[in-house]
PDB file of C-alpha atoms in Angstrom:
ATOM      1  CA  MET A   1      12.277  40.291  66.433  1.00  0.00           C
ATOM      2  CA  THR A   2      11.372  43.566  64.712  1.00  0.00           C
ATOM      3  CA  GLU A   3      14.139  43.178  62.120  1.00  0.00           C
ATOM      4  CA  THR A   4      13.093  39.592  61.400  1.00  0.00           C
ATOM      5  CA  ALA A   5       9.493  40.622  60.865  1.00  0.00           C
ATOM      6  CA  ALA A   6      10.573  43.424  58.573  1.00  0.00           C
ATOM      7  CA  ASP A   7      12.723  41.006  56.544  1.00  0.00           C
ATOM      8  CA  ASP A   8       9.778  38.634  56.241  1.00  0.00           C
ATOM      9  CA  ASP A   9       7.598  41.472  55.020  1.00  0.00           C
ATOM     10  CA  ARG A  10      10.147  42.416  52.371  1.00  0.00           C
ATOM     11  CA  VAL A  11      10.437  38.793  51.216  1.00  0.00           C
ATOM     12  CA  GLY A  12       6.673  38.560  50.925  1.00  0.00           C
ATOM     13  CA  LEU A  13       6.565  41.729  48.842  1.00  0.00           C
ATOM     14  CA  ASP A  14       9.381  40.655  46.495  1.00  0.00           C
ATOM     15  CA  THR A  15       8.093  37.108  45.864  1.00  0.00           C
ATOM     16  CA  PRO A  16       5.484  36.852  43.056  1.00  0.00           C
ATOM     17  CA  SER A  17       2.245  35.187  44.003  1.00  0.00           C
ATOM     18  CA  PRO A  18       1.646  31.658  42.639  1.00  0.00           C
ATOM     19  CA  SER A  19      -1.730  32.659  41.230  1.00  0.00           C
ATOM     20  CA  GLY A  20      -0.235  35.532  39.280  1.00  0.00           C
ATOM     21  CA  SER A  21       2.497  33.309  37.804  1.00  0.00           C
ATOM     22  CA  GLY A  22      -0.005  30.636  36.763  1.00  0.00           C
ATOM     23  CA  GLY A  23      -2.270  33.157  35.111  1.00  0.00           C
ATOM     24  CA  SER A  24       0.622  34.673  33.190  1.00  0.00           C
ATOM     25  CA  THR A  25       1.805  31.234  31.970  1.00  0.00           C
ATOM     26  CA  SER A  26      -1.715  30.210  30.942  1.00  0.00           C
ATOM     27  CA  GLY A  27      -2.165  33.420  29.008  1.00  0.00           C
ATOM     28  CA  ALA A  28       1.148  32.928  27.221  1.00  0.00           C
ATOM     29  CA  ARG A  29       0.142  29.401  26.231  1.00  0.00           C
ATOM     30  CA  ARG A  30      -3.210  30.560  24.869  1.00  0.00           C
ATOM     31  CA  SER A  31      -1.475  33.289  22.898  1.00  0.00           C
ATOM     32  CA  SER A  32       1.011  30.750  21.509  1.00  0.00           C
ATOM     33  CA  ARG A  33      -1.817  28.412  20.463  1.00  0.00           C
ATOM     34  CA  VAL A  34      -3.645  31.240  18.725  1.00  0.00           C
ATOM     35  CA  GLU A  35      -0.505  32.192  16.818  1.00  0.00           C
ATOM     36  CA  THR A  36       0.112  28.556  15.841  1.00  0.00           C
ATOM     37  CA  ASN A  37      -3.474  28.110  14.650  1.00  0.00           C
ATOM     38  CA  THR A  38      -3.261  31.312  12.637  1.00  0.00           C
ATOM     39  CA  VAL A  39      -0.095  30.145  10.886  1.00  0.00           C
ATOM     40  CA  GLU A  40      -1.584  26.706  10.211  1.00  0.00           C
ATOM     41  CA  TRP A  41      -4.748  28.187   8.707  1.00  0.00           C
ATOM     42  CA  ALA A  42      -2.701  30.554   6.574  1.00  0.00           C
ATOM     43  CA  ILE A  43      -0.665  27.618   5.228  1.00  0.00           C
ATOM     44  CA  ALA A  44      -3.859  25.600   4.670  1.00  0.00           C
ATOM     45  CA  ALA A  45      -5.433  28.484   2.744  1.00  0.00           C
ATOM     46  CA  LEU A  46      -2.328  28.844   0.593  1.00  0.00           C
ATOM     47  CA  LEU A  47      -2.238  25.113  -0.158  1.00  0.00           C
ATOM     48  CA  GLY A  48      -5.948  25.187  -0.961  1.00  0.00           C
ATOM     49  CA  LEU A  49      -5.438  27.969  -3.480  1.00  0.00           C
ATOM     50  CA  VAL A  50      -2.527  26.096  -5.073  1.00  0.00           C
ATOM     51  CA  LEU A  51      -4.585  22.891  -5.355  1.00  0.00           C
ATOM     52  CA  LEU A  52      -7.568  24.736  -6.809  1.00  0.00           C
ATOM     53  CA  ARG A  53      -5.303  26.405  -9.339  1.00  0.00           C
ATOM     54  CA  LEU A  54      -3.771  23.041 -10.270  1.00  0.00           C
ATOM     55  CA  LEU A  55      -7.211  21.442 -10.598  1.00  0.00           C
ATOM     56  CA  TRP A  56      -8.449  24.285 -12.777  1.00  0.00           C
ATOM     57  CA  THR A  57      -5.354  24.002 -14.968  1.00  0.00           C
ATOM     58  CA  LEU A  58      -5.982  20.283 -15.454  1.00  0.00           C
ATOM     59  CA  VAL A  59      -9.682  20.696 -16.180  1.00  0.00           C
ATOM     60  CA  THR A  60      -9.129  23.451 -18.730  1.00  0.00           C
ATOM     61  CA  ASN A  61      -6.123  21.791 -20.389  1.00  0.00           C
ATOM     62  CA  GLU A  62      -7.209  20.698 -23.856  1.00  0.00           C
ATOM     63  CA  ASN A  63      -4.278  18.286 -24.151  1.00  0.00           C
ATOM     64  CA  LEU A  64      -5.683  16.173 -21.313  1.00  0.00           C
ATOM     65  CA  LEU A  65      -8.770  15.284 -23.386  1.00  0.00           C
ATOM     66  CA  LEU A  66     -11.122  14.789 -20.452  1.00  0.00           C
ATOM     67  CA  GLY A  67     -13.850  13.588 -22.788  1.00  0.00           C
ATOM     68  CA  GLU A  68     -11.665  10.655 -23.811  1.00  0.00           C
ATOM     69  CA  VAL A  69     -10.883   9.946 -20.160  1.00  0.00           C
ATOM     70  CA  VAL A  70     -14.578   9.765 -19.244  1.00  0.00           C
ATOM     71  CA  GLU A  71     -15.374   7.636 -22.289  1.00  0.00           C
ATOM     72  CA  HIS A  72     -12.606   5.100 -21.659  1.00  0.00           C
ATOM     73  CA  LEU A  73     -13.341   4.761 -17.941  1.00  0.00           C
ATOM     74  CA  VAL A  74     -16.237   2.479 -18.858  1.00  0.00           C
ATOM     75  CA  HIS A  75     -14.744   1.023 -22.033  1.00  0.00           C
ATOM     76  CA  PRO A  76     -15.531  -2.731 -22.188  1.00  0.00           C
ATOM     77  CA  ASP A  77     -11.862  -3.656 -22.556  1.00  0.00           C
ATOM     78  CA  VAL A  78     -10.912  -1.469 -19.598  1.00  0.00           C
ATOM     79  CA  LEU A  79     -13.654  -2.985 -17.428  1.00  0.00           C
ATOM     80  CA  ALA A  80     -12.464  -6.477 -18.402  1.00  0.00           C
ATOM     81  CA  GLY A  81      -8.942  -5.467 -17.407  1.00  0.00           C
ATOM     82  CA  VAL A  82     -10.206  -4.168 -14.069  1.00  0.00           C
ATOM     83  CA  TRP A  83     -11.988  -7.465 -13.422  1.00  0.00           C
ATOM     84  CA  LEU A  84      -8.844  -9.468 -14.228  1.00  0.00           C
ATOM     85  CA  THR A  85      -6.824  -7.204 -11.920  1.00  0.00           C
ATOM     86  CA  VAL A  86      -9.303  -7.822  -9.097  1.00  0.00           C
ATOM     87  CA  ARG A  87      -9.182 -11.595  -9.601  1.00  0.00           C
ATOM     88  CA  LEU A  88      -5.387 -11.618  -9.714  1.00  0.00           C
ATOM     89  CA  THR A  89      -5.265  -9.512  -6.569  1.00  0.00           C
ATOM     90  CA  VAL A  90      -7.582 -11.805  -4.609  1.00  0.00           C
ATOM     91  CA  LEU A  91      -5.793 -14.996  -5.666  1.00  0.00           C
ATOM     92  CA  VAL A  92      -2.261 -13.679  -5.123  1.00  0.00           C
ATOM     93  CA  PHE A  93      -3.254 -12.079  -1.816  1.00  0.00           C
ATOM     94  CA  ALA A  94      -4.634 -15.383  -0.519  1.00  0.00           C
ATOM     95  CA  LEU A  95      -1.539 -17.325  -1.603  1.00  0.00           C
ATOM     96  CA  ALA A  96       0.911 -14.717  -0.295  1.00  0.00           C
ATOM     97  CA  SER A  97      -0.893 -14.472   3.058  1.00  0.00           C
ATOM     98  CA  ALA A  98      -0.870 -18.241   3.567  1.00  0.00           C
ATOM     99  CA  LEU A  99       2.759 -18.469   2.493  1.00  0.00           C
ATOM    100  CA  GLY A 100       3.770 -15.547   4.698  1.00  0.00           C
ATOM    101  CA  LEU A 101       2.077 -17.014   7.769  1.00  0.00           C
ATOM    102  CA  ALA A 102       3.680 -20.426   7.155  1.00  0.00           C
ATOM    103  CA  VAL A 103       7.150 -18.971   6.606  1.00  0.00           C
ATOM    104  CA  GLY A 104       6.853 -16.687   9.618  1.00  0.00           C
ATOM    105  CA  ARG A 105       5.867 -19.585  11.858  1.00  0.00           C
ATOM    106  CA  THR A 106       8.672 -21.725  10.428  1.00  0.00           C
ATOM    107  CA  GLU A 107      11.228 -19.010  11.167  1.00  0.00           C
ATOM    108  CA  ARG A 108      10.121 -18.999  14.812  1.00  0.00           C
ATOM    109  CA  SER A 109       9.915 -22.791  15.098  1.00  0.00           C
ATOM    110  CA  GLY A 110      13.255 -23.130  16.851  1.00  0.00           C
ATOM    111  CA  ASN A 111      14.463 -25.723  14.353  1.00  0.00           C
ATOM    112  CA  PRO A 112      17.721 -24.388  12.889  1.00  0.00           C
ATOM    113  CA  VAL A 113      17.264 -26.154   9.540  1.00  0.00           C
ATOM    114  CA  LEU A 114      13.666 -25.056   8.986  1.00  0.00           C
ATOM    115  CA  GLY A 115      14.449 -21.602  10.298  1.00  0.00           C
ATOM    116  CA  GLY A 116      17.410 -21.329   7.948  1.00  0.00           C
ATOM    117  CA  VAL A 117      15.323 -22.370   4.939  1.00  0.00           C
ATOM    118  CA  ALA A 118      12.623 -19.843   5.840  1.00  0.00           C
ATOM    119  CA  ALA A 119      15.189 -17.085   6.340  1.00  0.00           C
ATOM    120  CA  ALA A 120      16.812 -17.938   2.995  1.00  0.00           C
ATOM    121  CA  TYR A 121      13.424 -17.764   1.279  1.00  0.00           C
ATOM    122  CA  VAL A 122      12.716 -14.316   2.730  1.00  0.00           C
ATOM    123  CA  TRP A 123      16.227 -13.160   1.821  1.00  0.00           C
ATOM    124  CA  ILE A 124      16.050 -14.344  -1.794  1.00  0.00           C
ATOM    125  CA  PHE A 125      12.455 -13.603  -2.753  1.00  0.00           C
ATOM    126  CA  GLY A 126      12.322 -10.481  -0.633  1.00  0.00           C
ATOM    127  CA  GLY A 127      15.553  -9.144  -2.095  1.00  0.00           C
ATOM    128  CA  ILE A 128      15.035  -9.685  -5.824  1.00  0.00           C
ATOM    129  CA  PRO A 129      12.767  -7.050  -7.435  1.00  0.00           C
ATOM    130  CA  VAL A 130       9.295  -8.368  -8.239  1.00  0.00           C
ATOM    131  CA  LEU A 131       9.589  -7.432 -11.908  1.00  0.00           C
ATOM    132  CA  VAL A 132      12.792  -9.462 -12.262  1.00  0.00           C
ATOM    133  CA  GLN A 133      11.104 -12.454 -10.644  1.00  0.00           C
ATOM    134  CA  LEU A 134       8.166 -12.214 -13.042  1.00  0.00           C
ATOM    135  CA  LEU A 135      10.499 -12.155 -16.028  1.00  0.00           C
ATOM    136  CA  LEU A 136      12.431 -15.149 -14.685  1.00  0.00           C
ATOM    137  CA  TRP A 137       9.277 -17.214 -14.182  1.00  0.00           C
ATOM    138  CA  SER A 138       7.906 -16.297 -17.594  1.00  0.00           C
ATOM    139  CA  ASN A 139      11.118 -17.599 -19.201  1.00  0.00           C
ATOM    140  CA  ILE A 140      11.540 -20.677 -17.009  1.00  0.00           C
ATOM    141  CA  ALA A 141      10.981 -22.910 -20.068  1.00  0.00           C
ATOM    142  CA  LEU A 142      14.380 -21.821 -21.374  1.00  0.00           C
ATOM    143  CA  VAL A 143      15.961 -23.574 -18.389  1.00  0.00           C
ATOM    144  CA  PHE A 144      13.516 -26.460 -17.934  1.00  0.00           C
ATOM    145  CA  PRO A 145      11.846 -27.148 -21.305  1.00  0.00           C
ATOM    146  CA  ASP A 146      10.353 -30.407 -20.003  1.00  0.00           C
ATOM    147  CA  ILE A 147       9.021 -30.910 -16.491  1.00  0.00           C
ATOM    148  CA  THR A 148       9.069 -34.534 -15.314  1.00  0.00           C
ATOM    149  CA  PHE A 149       8.621 -34.259 -11.521  1.00  0.00           C
ATOM    150  CA  GLY A 150      11.106 -37.144 -11.295  1.00  0.00           C
ATOM    151  CA  ILE A 151       8.513 -39.623 -12.609  1.00  0.00           C
ATOM    152  CA  PRO A 152       9.651 -41.841 -15.512  1.00  0.00           C
ATOM    153  CA  GLY A 153       7.579 -41.389 -18.637  1.00  0.00           C
ATOM    154  CA  VAL A 154       6.063 -38.100 -17.473  1.00  0.00           C
ATOM    155  CA  HIS A 155       7.018 -35.144 -19.642  1.00  0.00           C
ATOM    156  CA  ILE A 156       5.144 -31.845 -19.492  1.00  0.00           C
ATOM    157  CA  ASP A 157       5.925 -29.042 -21.867  1.00  0.00           C
ATOM    158  CA  ALA A 158       6.955 -26.103 -19.671  1.00  0.00           C
ATOM    159  CA  VAL A 159       5.727 -23.594 -22.243  1.00  0.00           C
ATOM    160  CA  ARG A 160       2.198 -24.992 -21.969  1.00  0.00           C
ATOM    161  CA  LEU A 161       2.356 -25.386 -18.205  1.00  0.00           C
ATOM    162  CA  VAL A 162       3.834 -22.008 -17.312  1.00  0.00           C
ATOM    163  CA  THR A 163       1.598 -19.603 -19.194  1.00  0.00           C
ATOM    164  CA  PRO A 164       2.016 -15.849 -18.662  1.00  0.00           C
ATOM    165  CA  VAL A 165      -0.868 -15.852 -16.187  1.00  0.00           C
ATOM    166  CA  HIS A 166       0.614 -18.787 -14.261  1.00  0.00           C
ATOM    167  CA  ALA A 167       4.016 -17.095 -14.223  1.00  0.00           C
ATOM    168  CA  ALA A 168       2.405 -13.927 -12.898  1.00  0.00           C
ATOM    169  CA  ILE A 169       0.557 -15.751 -10.120  1.00  0.00           C
ATOM    170  CA  VAL A 170       3.588 -17.776  -9.021  1.00  0.00           C
ATOM    171  CA  GLY A 171       5.991 -14.847  -9.256  1.00  0.00           C
ATOM    172  CA  LEU A 172       3.772 -12.426  -7.357  1.00  0.00           C
ATOM    173  CA  ALA A 173       2.787 -14.982  -4.710  1.00  0.00           C
ATOM    174  CA  LEU A 174       6.397 -15.946  -3.959  1.00  0.00           C
ATOM    175  CA  ALA A 175       7.636 -12.355  -3.902  1.00  0.00           C
ATOM    176  CA  LEU A 176       4.781 -11.020  -1.796  1.00  0.00           C
ATOM    177  CA  GLY A 177       4.890 -14.090   0.438  1.00  0.00           C
ATOM    178  CA  ALA A 178       8.349 -12.973   1.550  1.00  0.00           C
ATOM    179  CA  TYR A 179       6.963  -9.492   2.219  1.00  0.00           C
ATOM    180  CA  ALA A 180       4.048 -11.008   4.147  1.00  0.00           C
ATOM    181  CA  ALA A 181       6.374 -13.111   6.304  1.00  0.00           C
ATOM    182  CA  ARG A 182       7.995  -9.922   7.590  1.00  0.00           C
ATOM    183  CA  ALA A 183       4.823  -7.834   7.775  1.00  0.00           C
ATOM    184  CA  LEU A 184       2.670 -10.413   9.563  1.00  0.00           C
ATOM    185  CA  SER A 185       5.236 -10.837  12.330  1.00  0.00           C
ATOM    186  CA  SER A 186       4.131  -7.459  13.711  1.00  0.00           C
ATOM    187  CA  GLY A 187       1.530  -7.117  16.438  1.00  0.00           C
ATOM    188  CA  ASP A 188      -1.396  -5.787  14.389  1.00  0.00           C
ATOM    189  CA  ARG A 189      -1.989  -8.463  11.785  1.00  0.00           C
ATOM    190  CA  LEU A 190      -5.115  -6.838  10.399  1.00  0.00           C
ATOM    191  CA  ALA A 191      -3.189  -3.674   9.542  1.00  0.00           C
ATOM    192  CA  ALA A 192      -0.424  -5.820   8.031  1.00  0.00           C
ATOM    193  CA  LEU A 193      -2.966  -7.704   5.913  1.00  0.00           C
ATOM    194  CA  GLY A 194      -4.405  -4.391   4.764  1.00  0.00           C
ATOM    195  CA  ASP A 195      -0.978  -3.206   3.666  1.00  0.00           C
ATOM    196  CA  LEU A 196      -0.374  -6.538   1.934  1.00  0.00           C
ATOM    197  CA  LEU A 197      -3.684  -6.274   0.065  1.00  0.00           C
ATOM    198  CA  VAL A 198      -2.867  -2.785  -1.208  1.00  0.00           C
ATOM    199  CA  THR A 199       0.687  -3.821  -2.113  1.00  0.00           C
ATOM    200  CA  THR A 200      -0.640  -6.846  -3.996  1.00  0.00           C
ATOM    201  CA  LEU A 201      -3.124  -4.721  -5.910  1.00  0.00           C
ATOM    202  CA  GLN A 202      -0.434  -2.271  -6.935  1.00  0.00           C
ATOM    203  CA  ALA A 203       2.019  -5.053  -7.809  1.00  0.00           C
ATOM    204  CA  THR A 204      -0.425  -6.606 -10.274  1.00  0.00           C
ATOM    205  CA  SER A 205       0.313  -3.704 -12.618  1.00  0.00           C
ATOM    206  CA  LEU A 206       3.701  -5.327 -13.250  1.00  0.00           C
ATOM    207  CA  VAL A 207       2.139  -8.308 -15.020  1.00  0.00           C
ATOM    208  CA  SER A 208       1.489  -6.125 -18.053  1.00  0.00           C
ATOM    209  CA  VAL A 209       5.104  -6.803 -19.086  1.00  0.00           C
ATOM    210  CA  LEU A 210       4.053 -10.432 -19.623  1.00  0.00           C
ATOM    211  CA  ALA A 211       1.433  -9.354 -22.197  1.00  0.00           C
ATOM    212  CA  ILE A 212      -1.402 -10.039 -19.764  1.00  0.00           C
ATOM    213  CA  THR A 213      -4.562  -8.033 -20.353  1.00  0.00           C
ATOM    214  CA  ASP A 214      -4.927  -6.672 -16.847  1.00  0.00           C
ATOM    215  CA  LEU A 215      -5.899  -3.034 -16.331  1.00  0.00           C
ATOM    216  CA  LEU A 216      -2.525  -1.596 -17.305  1.00  0.00           C
ATOM    217  CA  GLY A 217      -2.066  -4.145 -20.089  1.00  0.00           C
ATOM    218  CA  VAL A 218      -5.395  -3.158 -21.645  1.00  0.00           C
ATOM    219  CA  VAL A 219      -4.553   0.525 -21.355  1.00  0.00           C
ATOM    220  CA  GLN A 220      -1.234  -0.007 -23.106  1.00  0.00           C
ATOM    221  CA  ALA A 221      -2.935  -1.977 -25.888  1.00  0.00           C
ATOM    222  CA  LEU A 222      -5.455   0.823 -26.395  1.00  0.00           C
ATOM    223  CA  GLU A 223      -2.623   3.353 -26.450  1.00  0.00           C
ATOM    224  CA  GLU A 224      -1.026   1.551 -29.394  1.00  0.00           C
ATOM    225  CA  ARG A 225      -4.338   1.669 -31.256  1.00  0.00           C
ATOM    226  CA  ASN A 226      -5.454   5.270 -30.760  1.00  0.00           C
ATOM    227  CA  HIS A 227      -2.300   6.978 -29.393  1.00  0.00           C
ATOM    228  CA  LEU A 228      -4.205   8.548 -26.460  1.00  0.00           C
ATOM    229  CA  ILE A 229      -1.284   8.123 -24.083  1.00  0.00           C
ATOM    230  CA  ILE A 230      -2.065  10.626 -21.327  1.00  0.00           C
ATOM    231  CA  PRO A 231      -5.869  10.154 -21.244  1.00  0.00           C
ATOM    232  CA  LEU A 232      -5.521   6.373 -20.999  1.00  0.00           C
ATOM    233  CA  LEU A 233      -2.850   6.597 -18.313  1.00  0.00           C
ATOM    234  CA  VAL A 234      -5.206   8.866 -16.378  1.00  0.00           C
ATOM    235  CA  VAL A 235      -7.906   6.205 -16.788  1.00  0.00           C
ATOM    236  CA  ALA A 236      -5.570   3.576 -15.326  1.00  0.00           C
ATOM    237  CA  ALA A 237      -4.586   5.900 -12.480  1.00  0.00           C
ATOM    238  CA  ILE A 238      -8.231   6.600 -11.612  1.00  0.00           C
ATOM    239  CA  TRP A 239      -9.163   2.926 -11.580  1.00  0.00           C
ATOM    240  CA  TYR A 240      -6.163   1.947  -9.451  1.00  0.00           C
ATOM    241  CA  LEU A 241      -7.019   4.745  -7.028  1.00  0.00           C
ATOM    242  CA  VAL A 242     -10.626   3.523  -6.832  1.00  0.00           C
ATOM    243  CA  LEU A 243      -9.545  -0.078  -6.219  1.00  0.00           C
ATOM    244  CA  VAL A 244      -6.960   0.857  -3.576  1.00  0.00           C
ATOM    245  CA  THR A 245      -9.469   3.101  -1.805  1.00  0.00           C
ATOM    246  CA  ALA A 246     -12.041   0.294  -1.818  1.00  0.00           C
ATOM    247  CA  ALA A 247      -9.484  -2.174  -0.436  1.00  0.00           C
ATOM    248  CA  ARG A 248      -8.481   0.168   2.367  1.00  0.00           C
ATOM    249  CA  GLY A 249     -12.121   0.891   3.129  1.00  0.00           C
ATOM    250  CA  ALA A 250     -12.876  -2.826   3.366  1.00  0.00           C
ATOM    251  CA  ILE A 251      -9.986  -3.400   5.772  1.00  0.00           C
ATOM    252  CA  ARG A 252     -11.053  -0.395   7.857  1.00  0.00           C
ATOM    253  CA  LEU A 253     -14.631  -1.699   7.979  1.00  0.00           C
ATOM    254  CA  LEU A 254     -13.401  -5.136   9.013  1.00  0.00           C
ATOM    255  CA  GLY A 255     -11.367  -3.546  11.804  1.00  0.00           C
ATOM    256  CA  THR A 256     -14.417  -1.628  13.032  1.00  0.00           C
ATOM    257  CA  VAL A 257     -16.540  -4.777  13.037  1.00  0.00           C
ATOM    258  CA  ARG A 258     -13.851  -6.667  14.945  1.00  0.00           C
ATOM    259  CA  ARG A 259     -13.555  -3.941  17.590  1.00  0.00           C
ATOM    260  CA  ARG A 260     -17.319  -3.828  18.063  1.00  0.00           C
ATOM    261  CA  ALA A 261     -17.447  -7.613  18.373  1.00  0.00           C
ATOM    262  CA  ARG A 262     -14.764  -7.524  21.057  1.00  0.00           C
ATOM    263  CA  THR A 263     -16.584  -4.759  22.911  1.00  0.00           C
ATOM    264  CA  ALA A 264     -19.852  -6.717  22.781  1.00  0.00           C
ATOM    265  CA  HIS A 265     -18.188  -9.829  24.213  1.00  0.00           C
ATOM    266  CA  GLU A 266     -16.633  -7.847  27.039  1.00  0.00           C
TER     267      GLU A 266
END
């Protein structure tokens, strides 16, 4: 009995107390967090200095011609191009959303024929680059000079019917409709619609190749007149950034309103 008690005493002395182990682990974790935070703040400070240096370099660079940038931000032609870009975005977004929802539902209809047609549409229009599709639609009159719709005596000149603006709307709507069909099949449709809106806005810049006076088209026309290439490209970049930020803000606001409405109903 005496030996057993002595062994128990030795075991008790050799075994570390749970409270001591927990305190040591907690202290190590706090020390690790402090070290991590220190490293993160050091990296943040370094990045901040780099960004400030870059900003200062841009502001003081005479080749950037900031005065021309500020002046052309509110140039009447540029503002008209912005307005056309907004209208194109809204129209194409509405068409692409409706088309995407219809195609997505058709794919899940269970009908093999309809599902196959929908899948083929997504494969074709989702696989061909948007710019190529725009160029094809703008030159469709070379393939079908007269459009009859199968009605005797009806002949429509394709050149007059498919104007550059019409080609842009049809091309963008069909291409982005395929993108929408995939995106809207996800769970969060509001987030998918937000991504589609931003993608549509950015894709409208491609219509400048069709000689349409959207934002980028106007900027390119002004470049040919006054040769202010970099300042005018900066103007376009600023306006696109403003429009994209506004679009994302609107979607975020809509999401907040929807969540509050759900909470109120609950």
